[in-house]
Amino acid sequence: MLSFRKIRIEDAEAVREIIKNARIDSCDFAFGNLFMWGEHYSLEVCIEDGFLYCRSGKNGAYMYSFPIGSGDIQKALHKLLDFAGDD
């Protein structure tokens, strides 16, 4: 089960490593942007098994981004779909 929480400054190193290893070139997932806009968009993250999962929204009306990581993407996506189906 994924466990989402507000992004914290302590997440910087883990997020940067995941983004680097996944070769993401978009600034949308740069740690600074995630952290800076986190409160405004009610962003929550889950870092699990080398993947970064992001969601935003309130009161059970969540939007999820595609999992970011360099491992088994199918497994990560199914984990997210299973979790989101429970919301």
PDB file of C-alpha atoms in Angstrom:
ATOM      1  CA  MET A   1       0.000   0.000   0.000  1.00  0.00           C
ATOM      2  CA  LEU A   2       1.406   3.388  -0.977  1.00  0.00           C
ATOM      3  CA  SER A   3       1.720   5.931   1.804  1.00  0.00           C
ATOM      4  CA  PHE A   4       1.429   9.550   0.624  1.00  0.00           C
ATOM      5  CA  ARG A   5       2.505  12.559   2.671  1.00  0.00           C
ATOM      6  CA  LYS A   6       3.490  16.188   2.176  1.00  0.00           C
ATOM      7  CA  ILE A   7       6.864  16.677   0.530  1.00  0.00           C
ATOM      8  CA  ARG A   8       9.645  17.661   2.934  1.00  0.00           C
ATOM      9  CA  ILE A   9      13.044  19.269   2.482  1.00  0.00           C
ATOM     10  CA  GLU A  10      14.515  15.967   3.694  1.00  0.00           C
ATOM     11  CA  ASP A  11      13.173  14.336   0.506  1.00  0.00           C
ATOM     12  CA  ALA A  12      15.468  16.421  -1.715  1.00  0.00           C
ATOM     13  CA  GLU A  13      18.276  13.895  -2.108  1.00  0.00           C
ATOM     14  CA  ALA A  14      15.966  10.930  -2.779  1.00  0.00           C
ATOM     15  CA  VAL A  15      13.861  12.854  -5.293  1.00  0.00           C
ATOM     16  CA  ARG A  16      16.916  14.183  -7.115  1.00  0.00           C
ATOM     17  CA  GLU A  17      18.421  10.700  -7.328  1.00  0.00           C
ATOM     18  CA  ILE A  18      15.209   9.181  -8.704  1.00  0.00           C
ATOM     19  CA  ILE A  19      14.835  11.967 -11.285  1.00  0.00           C
ATOM     20  CA  LYS A  20      18.482  11.626 -12.339  1.00  0.00           C
ATOM     21  CA  ASN A  21      18.322   7.833 -12.686  1.00  0.00           C
ATOM     22  CA  ALA A  22      15.039   8.004 -14.617  1.00  0.00           C
ATOM     23  CA  ARG A  23      16.569  10.593 -16.972  1.00  0.00           C
ATOM     24  CA  ILE A  24      13.668  12.992 -16.593  1.00  0.00           C
ATOM     25  CA  ASP A  25      14.438  16.257 -18.398  1.00  0.00           C
ATOM     26  CA  SER A  26      11.248  18.070 -17.393  1.00  0.00           C
ATOM     27  CA  CYS A  27      11.505  20.787 -14.769  1.00  0.00           C
ATOM     28  CA  ASP A  28       8.011  19.794 -13.574  1.00  0.00           C
ATOM     29  CA  PHE A  29       9.539  17.132 -11.347  1.00  0.00           C
ATOM     30  CA  ALA A  30      12.585  19.076 -10.156  1.00  0.00           C
ATOM     31  CA  PHE A  31      12.670  18.924  -6.379  1.00  0.00           C
ATOM     32  CA  GLY A  32      12.606  22.721  -6.055  1.00  0.00           C
ATOM     33  CA  ASN A  33       9.397  22.963  -8.067  1.00  0.00           C
ATOM     34  CA  LEU A  34       7.715  20.100  -6.232  1.00  0.00           C
ATOM     35  CA  PHE A  35       8.655  21.601  -2.877  1.00  0.00           C
ATOM     36  CA  MET A  36       7.809  25.198  -3.800  1.00  0.00           C
ATOM     37  CA  TRP A  37       4.375  24.407  -5.277  1.00  0.00           C
ATOM     38  CA  GLY A  38       3.581  21.594  -2.862  1.00  0.00           C
ATOM     39  CA  GLU A  39       1.403  23.595  -0.522  1.00  0.00           C
ATOM     40  CA  HIS A  40      -0.440  25.469  -3.273  1.00  0.00           C
ATOM     41  CA  TYR A  41      -1.414  22.272  -5.129  1.00  0.00           C
ATOM     42  CA  SER A  42      -1.801  20.087  -2.024  1.00  0.00           C
ATOM     43  CA  LEU A  43       0.979  17.889  -3.386  1.00  0.00           C
ATOM     44  CA  GLU A  44       1.760  14.648  -1.627  1.00  0.00           C
ATOM     45  CA  VAL A  45       4.517  12.194  -2.471  1.00  0.00           C
ATOM     46  CA  CYS A  46       5.367   8.596  -1.852  1.00  0.00           C
ATOM     47  CA  ILE A  47       8.898   7.301  -2.363  1.00  0.00           C
ATOM     48  CA  GLU A  48       8.898   3.539  -2.552  1.00  0.00           C
ATOM     49  CA  ASP A  49      11.039   0.888  -4.280  1.00  0.00           C
ATOM     50  CA  GLY A  50      13.018   3.514  -6.199  1.00  0.00           C
ATOM     51  CA  PHE A  51       9.930   5.279  -7.547  1.00  0.00           C
ATOM     52  CA  LEU A  52       8.474   8.683  -6.912  1.00  0.00           C
ATOM     53  CA  TYR A  53       4.691   8.800  -6.831  1.00  0.00           C
ATOM     54  CA  CYS A  54       2.964  12.198  -6.741  1.00  0.00           C
ATOM     55  CA  ARG A  55      -0.628  13.160  -6.180  1.00  0.00           C
ATOM     56  CA  SER A  56      -2.482  16.406  -5.685  1.00  0.00           C
ATOM     57  CA  GLY A  57      -5.990  17.261  -4.637  1.00  0.00           C
ATOM     58  CA  LYS A  58      -8.145  17.310  -1.550  1.00  0.00           C
ATOM     59  CA  ASN A  59     -10.953  15.430   0.142  1.00  0.00           C
ATOM     60  CA  GLY A  60     -10.510  12.248  -1.866  1.00  0.00           C
ATOM     61  CA  ALA A  61     -10.522  14.010  -5.262  1.00  0.00           C
ATOM     62  CA  TYR A  62      -6.936  13.221  -6.232  1.00  0.00           C
ATOM     63  CA  MET A  63      -4.955  13.397  -9.446  1.00  0.00           C
ATOM     64  CA  TYR A  64      -1.894  11.180  -9.808  1.00  0.00           C
ATOM     65  CA  SER A  65       1.172  11.611 -11.962  1.00  0.00           C
ATOM     66  CA  PHE A  66       2.773   8.718 -13.793  1.00  0.00           C
ATOM     67  CA  PRO A  67       5.278   6.962 -11.470  1.00  0.00           C
ATOM     68  CA  ILE A  68       8.865   8.115 -11.958  1.00  0.00           C
ATOM     69  CA  GLY A  69      11.732   5.712 -11.461  1.00  0.00           C
ATOM     70  CA  SER A  70      14.085   3.360 -13.212  1.00  0.00           C
ATOM     71  CA  GLY A  71      12.835  -0.014 -11.989  1.00  0.00           C
ATOM     72  CA  ASP A  72       9.904  -2.176 -13.059  1.00  0.00           C
ATOM     73  CA  ILE A  73       7.540   0.485 -14.375  1.00  0.00           C
ATOM     74  CA  GLN A  74       4.685  -1.960 -14.975  1.00  0.00           C
ATOM     75  CA  LYS A  75       4.799  -3.074 -11.358  1.00  0.00           C
ATOM     76  CA  ALA A  76       4.916   0.543 -10.175  1.00  0.00           C
ATOM     77  CA  LEU A  77       2.004   1.551 -12.383  1.00  0.00           C
ATOM     78  CA  HIS A  78      -0.113  -1.407 -11.244  1.00  0.00           C
ATOM     79  CA  LYS A  79       0.698  -0.533  -7.625  1.00  0.00           C
ATOM     80  CA  LEU A  80      -0.524   3.023  -8.242  1.00  0.00           C
ATOM     81  CA  LEU A  81      -3.648   1.889 -10.103  1.00  0.00           C
ATOM     82  CA  ASP A  82      -4.511  -0.531  -7.306  1.00  0.00           C
ATOM     83  CA  PHE A  83      -4.013   2.185  -4.730  1.00  0.00           C
ATOM     84  CA  ALA A  84      -5.975   4.823  -6.660  1.00  0.00           C
ATOM     85  CA  GLY A  85      -8.822   2.380  -7.141  1.00  0.00           C
ATOM     86  CA  ASP A  86      -9.182   2.283  -3.350  1.00  0.00           C
ATOM     87  CA  ASP A  87      -9.678   6.078  -3.137  1.00  0.00           C
TER      88      ASP A  87
END
